Amino acid sequence: MSAPDLLELIGDGRVHVMDGAMGTMLYARGVFVNVCYDELNVTEPRLVQDVHEAYVSAGSEIIETNTFGANPVKLSSWGLDDRTEEINRAAVELARSAARGKAAVLGAVGPLGIRIEPWGPTSRDEAQALFRRQLQGLLEGGAHGFVLETFSDLSELEQAYRAARGLCDLPVFAQITVGEDGLTAYGTAPEVAAWTMADWGADVVGLNCSVGPAVILDAAERMAEVTDRPLSALPNAGLPRAVGDRMIYMASPEYMAQYARRLLETGVRFVGGCCGTTPEHIGCIRETVTSEQPKPVTVAVGAAPEPPAPPGLEETPLAARSAWGRKLATGAFVTSVEVLPGRGWDAGEVVEAARALRRAGVDAAAIPDSPLAQGRMAAVPAALVVERDVGIETVVHYTCRNRNMIGMVSDLLGAAAAGLRNVLLVTGDLPTEGPYAQSTPVFDIDSIGLTNVVHHLNRGVDPGGSSIGEATRFVIGVALNQGARDIERELERFAYKVEAGAHFAVTQPVFAVEDLARFLERSRDWAIPVVAGVWPFTSLRNAEFLANEVPGVRVPDSVVGRMRAAEAQGREAAEREGMAIASEVIDAVRPLVAGVQVGTPGAVSGAIELLAAAGVIPPPEAAP
């Protein structure tokens, strides 16, 4: 028996039943989560084929291959990236064998599991190439079409679609996933997604996963208003709940069938299930579709939605955002001093240190964000207290570590509402570099991606392309490691940060001025104002610590030797030598940079003394 013609199913105006979850069924059959489910296509083919056969028996007219994560990126975590094509090819062959001509087979393709530009370092072309490898395997296996599913980032979904279209003209189902608020994780509305996917040329557009049928129904209704493309909807069996030590999906087959009827009334043409659904769920949906099938399915298309706001809205001029931004824009020399938040909740020491900086005429207090992965008062609330109680501007260090994109956007919108303007965006140290070795990092995006996010916020657009209303007015800083071991990669990352929208950069502490001079010379084609990090040593131990235990800092042996010789003459001699080295650095870098940021291994009084001696802030008696 030949399989149903997928193009005919798409064009016949009738409702068709897809399958349900693969992972849920495999787990129920004893396959635990510590194995690669995609590899089962070659290691346990009978097990996978049995699941496919169960769905075909339940009434599925279209089944998906067991390849949701079978792309080179995700397979690489199992050491299987070189078998990408083989695993995908085998998956299609299994599904076709199970279908026995009764169902069409869609090659399933999920997200890569990495961020692509502008939110991450992987380019769109690289993403297409990665998707192409998986799609090539599916094509070689004989897939009747492809389903690109569970995507949140429309840009990534587009690369998967372009890769598919570049290989063949088989039908493509394009599906996003939404949260309980009805939006993707990037804030994209379903109607915008539907209009965009249809504009690419996707044969079927729709939704799957993440939430239960109620939210999927709402999102499908919004999609139906803007496109006449066939719609698909494959909800989870509700949201999972913890029952004992297991996560259980609570929606019954009867409940899913009830919502299938409502989805049909909305105009959905392809209905099935995702996580938590089983052949029993699909069987009930099949009964509903059979009983409802005689009714004509129509889609009333309204006006196209407003496309995502382009990232070209008018930005507030840099000089109008903050005093720090004004100095950078006019070429005035800027000064900042790090003020480290305490380990407790009392901000008294931070406030007093900031007051001393303001009295001395320092431009800003730089507030680090738990450096070396040590738990301290968060930088944003500490900065709010400082600006409220002292009146000095802050440069808030904000790390990507342990925050997902939603959390970062929320934090930054709150910071903007509270009046913070200057931010230094950094990826952050790994938890293993601090005292909490068992902590798990998130690193949803890195500092390049976060720079893009904030740049878009400054144009009134969130990561999903939706308007946030009034644009933020951040002055965006990024980190620069002039002495990186892999200097080519550091130069490349710096170029990406500038392209993403950075306004200034702060270097790692400078101890070898020649490193900084070479870096600035090589990066002059994409120059932005650079603020040199300066660190006055207080002791030989302090110098040795930075030289050997702080990632990204290069302290020449000659500098450590100077501190060793000074230490031999006593503590005060070592402190004087540390200040002398820092003063020499300021004198040497001053013609090269737009300002200096002084670290404070001790009290801020030493930093104030250093800056005054270097002539970059007024002498103490002249300070306001």
mmCIF file with all atom_site columns, N, CA and C in Angstrom, residues 331-381:
data_model
loop_
_atom_site.group_PDB
_atom_site.id
_atom_site.type_symbol
_atom_site.label_atom_id
_atom_site.label_alt_id
_atom_site.label_comp_id
_atom_site.label_asym_id
_atom_site.label_entity_id
_atom_site.label_seq_id
_atom_site.pdbx_PDB_ins_code
_atom_site.Cartn_x
_atom_site.Cartn_y
_atom_site.Cartn_z
_atom_site.occupancy
_atom_site.B_iso_or_equiv
_atom_site.pdbx_formal_charge
_atom_site.auth_seq_id
_atom_site.auth_comp_id
_atom_site.auth_asym_id
_atom_site.auth_atom_id
_atom_site.pdbx_PDB_model_num
ATOM 1   N N  . GLY A 1 331 ? 33.995 62.876 24.249 1.00 0.00 ? 331 GLY A N  1
ATOM 2   C CA . GLY A 1 331 ? 35.429 62.603 24.304 1.00 0.00 ? 331 GLY A CA 1
ATOM 3   C C  . GLY A 1 331 ? 36.090 63.002 25.601 1.00 0.00 ? 331 GLY A C  1
ATOM 4   N N  . ALA A 1 332 ? 35.319 63.377 26.624 1.00 0.00 ? 332 ALA A N  1
ATOM 5   C CA . ALA A 1 332 ? 35.899 63.715 27.926 1.00 0.00 ? 332 ALA A CA 1
ATOM 6   C C  . ALA A 1 332 ? 36.382 62.443 28.621 1.00 0.00 ? 332 ALA A C  1
ATOM 7   N N  . PHE A 1 333 ? 37.422 62.566 29.413 1.00 0.00 ? 333 PHE A N  1
ATOM 8   C CA . PHE A 1 333 ? 38.006 61.419 30.110 1.00 0.00 ? 333 PHE A CA 1
ATOM 9   C C  . PHE A 1 333 ? 37.107 61.019 31.275 1.00 0.00 ? 333 PHE A C  1
ATOM 10  N N  . VAL A 1 334 ? 36.731 59.727 31.357 1.00 0.00 ? 334 VAL A N  1
ATOM 11  C CA . VAL A 1 334 ? 35.828 59.256 32.402 1.00 0.00 ? 334 VAL A CA 1
ATOM 12  C C  . VAL A 1 334 ? 36.595 58.484 33.469 1.00 0.00 ? 334 VAL A C  1
ATOM 13  N N  . THR A 1 335 ? 36.072 58.521 34.677 1.00 0.00 ? 335 THR A N  1
ATOM 14  C CA . THR A 1 335 ? 36.679 57.792 35.790 1.00 0.00 ? 335 THR A CA 1
ATOM 15  C C  . THR A 1 335 ? 35.605 57.029 36.555 1.00 0.00 ? 335 THR A C  1
ATOM 16  N N  . SER A 1 336 ? 35.939 55.822 36.924 1.00 0.00 ? 336 SER A N  1
ATOM 17  C CA . SER A 1 336 ? 35.046 55.037 37.785 1.00 0.00 ? 336 SER A CA 1
ATOM 18  C C  . SER A 1 336 ? 35.900 54.205 38.723 1.00 0.00 ? 336 SER A C  1
ATOM 19  N N  . VAL A 1 337 ? 35.293 53.829 39.822 1.00 0.00 ? 337 VAL A N  1
ATOM 20  C CA . VAL A 1 337 ? 35.968 53.007 40.834 1.00 0.00 ? 337 VAL A CA 1
ATOM 21  C C  . VAL A 1 337 ? 35.016 51.889 41.250 1.00 0.00 ? 337 VAL A C  1
ATOM 22  N N  . GLU A 1 338 ? 35.528 50.676 41.301 1.00 0.00 ? 338 GLU A N  1
ATOM 23  C CA . GLU A 1 338 ? 34.696 49.551 41.712 1.00 0.00 ? 338 GLU A CA 1
ATOM 24  C C  . GLU A 1 338 ? 34.345 49.647 43.190 1.00 0.00 ? 338 GLU A C  1
ATOM 25  N N  . VAL A 1 339 ? 33.075 49.424 43.477 1.00 0.00 ? 339 VAL A N  1
ATOM 26  C CA . VAL A 1 339 ? 32.597 49.351 44.860 1.00 0.00 ? 339 VAL A CA 1
ATOM 27  C C  . VAL A 1 339 ? 31.914 48.005 44.998 1.00 0.00 ? 339 VAL A C  1
ATOM 28  N N  . LEU A 1 340 ? 32.522 47.116 45.716 1.00 0.00 ? 340 LEU A N  1
ATOM 29  C CA . LEU A 1 340 ? 32.039 45.739 45.792 1.00 0.00 ? 340 LEU A CA 1
ATOM 30  C C  . LEU A 1 340 ? 30.920 45.608 46.813 1.00 0.00 ? 340 LEU A C  1
ATOM 31  N N  . PRO A 1 341 ? 29.718 45.150 46.410 1.00 0.00 ? 341 PRO A N  1
ATOM 32  C CA . PRO A 1 341 ? 28.631 44.951 47.381 1.00 0.00 ? 341 PRO A CA 1
ATOM 33  C C  . PRO A 1 341 ? 29.033 43.923 48.441 1.00 0.00 ? 341 PRO A C  1
ATOM 34  N N  . GLY A 1 342 ? 28.438 44.037 49.612 1.00 0.00 ? 342 GLY A N  1
ATOM 35  C CA . GLY A 1 342 ? 28.782 43.145 50.701 1.00 0.00 ? 342 GLY A CA 1
ATOM 36  C C  . GLY A 1 342 ? 28.173 41.761 50.552 1.00 0.00 ? 342 GLY A C  1
ATOM 37  N N  . ARG A 1 343 ? 28.577 40.878 51.438 1.00 0.00 ? 343 ARG A N  1
ATOM 38  C CA . ARG A 1 343 ? 28.052 39.509 51.429 1.00 0.00 ? 343 ARG A CA 1
ATOM 39  C C  . ARG A 1 343 ? 26.696 39.425 52.128 1.00 0.00 ? 343 ARG A C  1
ATOM 40  N N  . GLY A 1 344 ? 26.316 40.483 52.826 1.00 0.00 ? 344 GLY A N  1
ATOM 41  C CA . GLY A 1 344 ? 25.018 40.509 53.481 1.00 0.00 ? 344 GLY A CA 1
ATOM 42  C C  . GLY A 1 344 ? 24.098 41.515 52.823 1.00 0.00 ? 344 GLY A C  1
ATOM 43  N N  . TRP A 1 345 ? 23.031 41.867 53.524 1.00 0.00 ? 345 TRP A N  1
ATOM 44  C CA . TRP A 1 345 ? 22.037 42.754 52.923 1.00 0.00 ? 345 TRP A CA 1
ATOM 45  C C  . TRP A 1 345 ? 22.200 44.210 53.342 1.00 0.00 ? 345 TRP A C  1
ATOM 46  N N  . ASP A 1 346 ? 23.104 44.471 54.285 1.00 0.00 ? 346 ASP A N  1
ATOM 47  C CA . ASP A 1 346 ? 23.343 45.837 54.741 1.00 0.00 ? 346 ASP A CA 1
ATOM 48  C C  . ASP A 1 346 ? 24.186 46.575 53.700 1.00 0.00 ? 346 ASP A C  1
ATOM 49  N N  . ALA A 1 347 ? 23.646 47.633 53.122 1.00 0.00 ? 347 ALA A N  1
ATOM 50  C CA . ALA A 1 347 ? 24.338 48.378 52.068 1.00 0.00 ? 347 ALA A CA 1
ATOM 51  C C  . ALA A 1 347 ? 25.122 49.562 52.606 1.00 0.00 ? 347 ALA A C  1
ATOM 52  N N  . GLY A 1 348 ? 25.278 49.651 53.915 1.00 0.00 ? 348 GLY A N  1
ATOM 53  C CA . GLY A 1 348 ? 25.931 50.818 54.508 1.00 0.00 ? 348 GLY A CA 1
ATOM 54  C C  . GLY A 1 348 ? 27.333 51.060 53.991 1.00 0.00 ? 348 GLY A C  1
ATOM 55  N N  . GLU A 1 349 ? 28.154 50.013 53.905 1.00 0.00 ? 349 GLU A N  1
ATOM 56  C CA . GLU A 1 349 ? 29.533 50.190 53.445 1.00 0.00 ? 349 GLU A CA 1
ATOM 57  C C  . GLU A 1 349 ? 29.584 50.629 51.990 1.00 0.00 ? 349 GLU A C  1
ATOM 58  N N  . VAL A 1 350 ? 28.715 50.076 51.171 1.00 0.00 ? 350 VAL A N  1
ATOM 59  C CA . VAL A 1 350 ? 28.675 50.453 49.758 1.00 0.00 ? 350 VAL A CA 1
ATOM 60  C C  . VAL A 1 350 ? 28.299 51.924 49.627 1.00 0.00 ? 350 VAL A C  1
ATOM 61  N N  . VAL A 1 351 ? 27.331 52.351 50.402 1.00 0.00 ? 351 VAL A N  1
ATOM 62  C CA . VAL A 1 351 ? 26.871 53.737 50.334 1.00 0.00 ? 351 VAL A CA 1
ATOM 63  C C  . VAL A 1 351 ? 27.977 54.692 50.776 1.00 0.00 ? 351 VAL A C  1
ATOM 64  N N  . GLU A 1 352 ? 28.676 54.366 51.878 1.00 0.00 ? 352 GLU A N  1
ATOM 65  C CA . GLU A 1 352 ? 29.739 55.241 52.368 1.00 0.00 ? 352 GLU A CA 1
ATOM 66  C C  . GLU A 1 352 ? 30.888 55.320 51.369 1.00 0.00 ? 352 GLU A C  1
ATOM 67  N N  . ALA A 1 353 ? 31.226 54.205 50.760 1.00 0.00 ? 353 ALA A N  1
ATOM 68  C CA . ALA A 1 353 ? 32.287 54.219 49.757 1.00 0.00 ? 353 ALA A CA 1
ATOM 69  C C  . ALA A 1 353 ? 31.888 55.083 48.565 1.00 0.00 ? 353 ALA A C  1
ATOM 70  N N  . ALA A 1 354 ? 30.623 54.954 48.135 1.00 0.00 ? 354 ALA A N  1
ATOM 71  C CA . ALA A 1 354 ? 30.147 55.756 47.008 1.00 0.00 ? 354 ALA A CA 1
ATOM 72  C C  . ALA A 1 354 ? 30.153 57.246 47.358 1.00 0.00 ? 354 ALA A C  1
ATOM 73  N N  . ARG A 1 355 ? 29.833 57.590 48.630 1.00 0.00 ? 355 ARG A N  1
ATOM 74  C CA . ARG A 1 355 ? 29.869 59.000 49.044 1.00 0.00 ? 355 ARG A CA 1
ATOM 75  C C  . ARG A 1 355 ? 31.288 59.559 48.939 1.00 0.00 ? 355 ARG A C  1
ATOM 76  N N  . ALA A 1 356 ? 32.247 58.744 49.321 1.00 0.00 ? 356 ALA A N  1
ATOM 77  C CA . ALA A 1 356 ? 33.639 59.196 49.224 1.00 0.00 ? 356 ALA A CA 1
ATOM 78  C C  . ALA A 1 356 ? 34.021 59.445 47.765 1.00 0.00 ? 356 ALA A C  1
ATOM 79  N N  . LEU A 1 357 ? 33.555 58.594 46.862 1.00 0.00 ? 357 LEU A N  1
ATOM 80  C CA . LEU A 1 357 ? 33.845 58.782 45.447 1.00 0.00 ? 357 LEU A CA 1
ATOM 81  C C  . LEU A 1 357 ? 33.202 60.058 44.915 1.00 0.00 ? 357 LEU A C  1
ATOM 82  N N  . ARG A 1 358 ? 31.975 60.305 45.325 1.00 0.00 ? 358 ARG A N  1
ATOM 83  C CA . ARG A 1 358 ? 31.279 61.512 44.850 1.00 0.00 ? 358 ARG A CA 1
ATOM 84  C C  . ARG A 1 358 ? 31.985 62.772 45.343 1.00 0.00 ? 358 ARG A C  1
ATOM 85  N N  . ARG A 1 359 ? 32.394 62.770 46.618 1.00 0.00 ? 359 ARG A N  1
ATOM 86  C CA . ARG A 1 359 ? 33.104 63.930 47.159 1.00 0.00 ? 359 ARG A CA 1
ATOM 87  C C  . ARG A 1 359 ? 34.423 64.175 46.423 1.00 0.00 ? 359 ARG A C  1
ATOM 88  N N  . ALA A 1 360 ? 35.052 63.080 45.979 1.00 0.00 ? 360 ALA A N  1
ATOM 89  C CA . ALA A 1 360 ? 36.353 63.196 45.318 1.00 0.00 ? 360 ALA A CA 1
ATOM 90  C C  . ALA A 1 360 ? 36.233 63.608 43.849 1.00 0.00 ? 360 ALA A C  1
ATOM 91  N N  . GLY A 1 361 ? 35.039 63.573 43.297 1.00 0.00 ? 361 GLY A N  1
ATOM 92  C CA . GLY A 1 361 ? 34.855 63.963 41.903 1.00 0.00 ? 361 GLY A CA 1
ATOM 93  C C  . GLY A 1 361 ? 34.967 62.819 40.918 1.00 0.00 ? 361 GLY A C  1
ATOM 94  N N  . VAL A 1 362 ? 34.876 61.584 41.386 1.00 0.00 ? 362 VAL A N  1
ATOM 95  C CA . VAL A 1 362 ? 34.864 60.429 40.487 1.00 0.00 ? 362 VAL A CA 1
ATOM 96  C C  . VAL A 1 362 ? 33.520 60.405 39.761 1.00 0.00 ? 362 VAL A C  1
ATOM 97  N N  . ASP A 1 363 ? 33.545 60.048 38.474 1.00 0.00 ? 363 ASP A N  1
ATOM 98  C CA . ASP A 1 363 ? 32.320 60.103 37.669 1.00 0.00 ? 363 ASP A CA 1
ATOM 99  C C  . ASP A 1 363 ? 31.288 59.058 38.065 1.00 0.00 ? 363 ASP A C  1
ATOM 100 N N  . ALA A 1 364 ? 31.724 57.847 38.366 1.00 0.00 ? 364 ALA A N  1
ATOM 101 C CA . ALA A 1 364 ? 30.749 56.768 38.597 1.00 0.00 ? 364 ALA A CA 1
ATOM 102 C C  . ALA A 1 364 ? 31.321 55.719 39.541 1.00 0.00 ? 364 ALA A C  1
ATOM 103 N N  . ALA A 1 365 ? 30.405 55.070 40.245 1.00 0.00 ? 365 ALA A N  1
ATOM 104 C CA . ALA A 1 365 ? 30.747 53.899 41.051 1.00 0.00 ? 365 ALA A CA 1
ATOM 105 C C  . ALA A 1 365 ? 30.411 52.658 40.234 1.00 0.00 ? 365 ALA A C  1
ATOM 106 N N  . ALA A 1 366 ? 31.407 51.832 39.968 1.00 0.00 ? 366 ALA A N  1
ATOM 107 C CA . ALA A 1 366 ? 31.177 50.598 39.218 1.00 0.00 ? 366 ALA A CA 1
ATOM 108 C C  . ALA A 1 366 ? 30.795 49.503 40.205 1.00 0.00 ? 366 ALA A C  1
ATOM 109 N N  . ILE A 1 367 ? 29.648 48.868 39.984 1.00 0.00 ? 367 ILE A N  1
ATOM 110 C CA . ILE A 1 367 ? 29.126 47.870 40.922 1.00 0.00 ? 367 ILE A CA 1
ATOM 111 C C  . ILE A 1 367 ? 29.258 46.486 40.306 1.00 0.00 ? 367 ILE A C  1
ATOM 112 N N  . PRO A 1 368 ? 30.232 45.672 40.721 1.00 0.00 ? 368 PRO A N  1
ATOM 113 C CA . PRO A 1 368 ? 30.390 44.319 40.164 1.00 0.00 ? 368 PRO A CA 1
ATOM 114 C C  . PRO A 1 368 ? 29.228 43.413 40.544 1.00 0.00 ? 368 PRO A C  1
ATOM 115 N N  . ASP A 1 369 ? 29.009 42.411 39.725 1.00 0.00 ? 369 ASP A N  1
ATOM 116 C CA . ASP A 1 369 ? 27.899 41.466 39.910 1.00 0.00 ? 369 ASP A CA 1
ATOM 117 C C  . ASP A 1 369 ? 28.462 40.108 40.338 1.00 0.00 ? 369 ASP A C  1
ATOM 118 N N  . SER A 1 370 ? 28.612 39.918 41.639 1.00 0.00 ? 370 SER A N  1
ATOM 119 C CA . SER A 1 370 ? 29.113 38.656 42.202 1.00 0.00 ? 370 SER A CA 1
ATOM 120 C C  . SER A 1 370 ? 30.351 38.150 41.455 1.00 0.00 ? 370 SER A C  1
ATOM 121 N N  . PRO A 1 371 ? 31.453 38.929 41.467 1.00 0.00 ? 371 PRO A N  1
ATOM 122 C CA . PRO A 1 371 ? 32.655 38.486 40.752 1.00 0.00 ? 371 PRO A CA 1
ATOM 123 C C  . PRO A 1 371 ? 33.207 37.193 41.333 1.00 0.00 ? 371 PRO A C  1
ATOM 124 N N  . LEU A 1 372 ? 33.907 36.439 40.480 1.00 0.00 ? 372 LEU A N  1
ATOM 125 C CA . LEU A 1 372 ? 34.467 35.138 40.847 1.00 0.00 ? 372 LEU A CA 1
ATOM 126 C C  . LEU A 1 372 ? 33.387 34.185 41.330 1.00 0.00 ? 372 LEU A C  1
ATOM 127 N N  . ALA A 1 373 ? 32.135 34.387 40.866 1.00 0.00 ? 373 ALA A N  1
ATOM 128 C CA . ALA A 1 373 ? 31.002 33.507 41.179 1.00 0.00 ? 373 ALA A CA 1
ATOM 129 C C  . ALA A 1 373 ? 30.766 33.379 42.677 1.00 0.00 ? 373 ALA A C  1
ATOM 130 N N  . GLN A 1 374 ? 31.025 34.465 43.418 1.00 0.00 ? 374 GLN A N  1
ATOM 131 C CA . GLN A 1 374 ? 30.770 34.468 44.861 1.00 0.00 ? 374 GLN A CA 1
ATOM 132 C C  . GLN A 1 374 ? 29.467 35.203 45.145 1.00 0.00 ? 374 GLN A C  1
ATOM 133 N N  . GLY A 1 375 ? 28.658 34.638 46.026 1.00 0.00 ? 375 GLY A N  1
ATOM 134 C CA . GLY A 1 375 ? 27.372 35.233 46.321 1.00 0.00 ? 375 GLY A CA 1
ATOM 135 C C  . GLY A 1 375 ? 27.510 36.537 47.090 1.00 0.00 ? 375 GLY A C  1
ATOM 136 N N  . ARG A 1 376 ? 26.993 37.616 46.538 1.00 0.00 ? 376 ARG A N  1
ATOM 137 C CA . ARG A 1 376 ? 26.969 38.922 47.180 1.00 0.00 ? 376 ARG A CA 1
ATOM 138 C C  . ARG A 1 376 ? 25.638 39.601 46.863 1.00 0.00 ? 376 ARG A C  1
ATOM 139 N N  . MET A 1 377 ? 25.421 40.748 47.480 1.00 0.00 ? 377 MET A N  1
ATOM 140 C CA . MET A 1 377 ? 24.249 41.534 47.117 1.00 0.00 ? 377 MET A CA 1
ATOM 141 C C  . MET A 1 377 ? 24.267 41.771 45.606 1.00 0.00 ? 377 MET A C  1
ATOM 142 N N  . ALA A 1 378 ? 23.137 41.570 44.944 1.00 0.00 ? 378 ALA A N  1
ATOM 143 C CA . ALA A 1 378 ? 23.064 41.727 43.496 1.00 0.00 ? 378 ALA A CA 1
ATOM 144 C C  . ALA A 1 378 ? 23.403 43.156 43.096 1.00 0.00 ? 378 ALA A C  1
ATOM 145 N N  . ALA A 1 379 ? 24.002 43.294 41.917 1.00 0.00 ? 379 ALA A N  1
ATOM 146 C CA . ALA A 1 379 ? 24.497 44.591 41.483 1.00 0.00 ? 379 ALA A CA 1
ATOM 147 C C  . ALA A 1 379 ? 23.375 45.598 41.234 1.00 0.00 ? 379 ALA A C  1
ATOM 148 N N  . VAL A 1 380 ? 22.265 45.158 40.640 1.00 0.00 ? 380 VAL A N  1
ATOM 149 C CA . VAL A 1 380 ? 21.197 46.102 40.304 1.00 0.00 ? 380 VAL A CA 1
ATOM 150 C C  . VAL A 1 380 ? 20.603 46.748 41.551 1.00 0.00 ? 380 VAL A C  1
ATOM 151 N N  . PRO A 1 381 ? 20.141 45.981 42.561 1.00 0.00 ? 381 PRO A N  1
ATOM 152 C CA . PRO A 1 381 ? 19.615 46.666 43.748 1.00 0.00 ? 381 PRO A CA 1
ATOM 153 C C  . PRO A 1 381 ? 20.673 47.465 44.493 1.00 0.00 ? 381 PRO A C  1
#
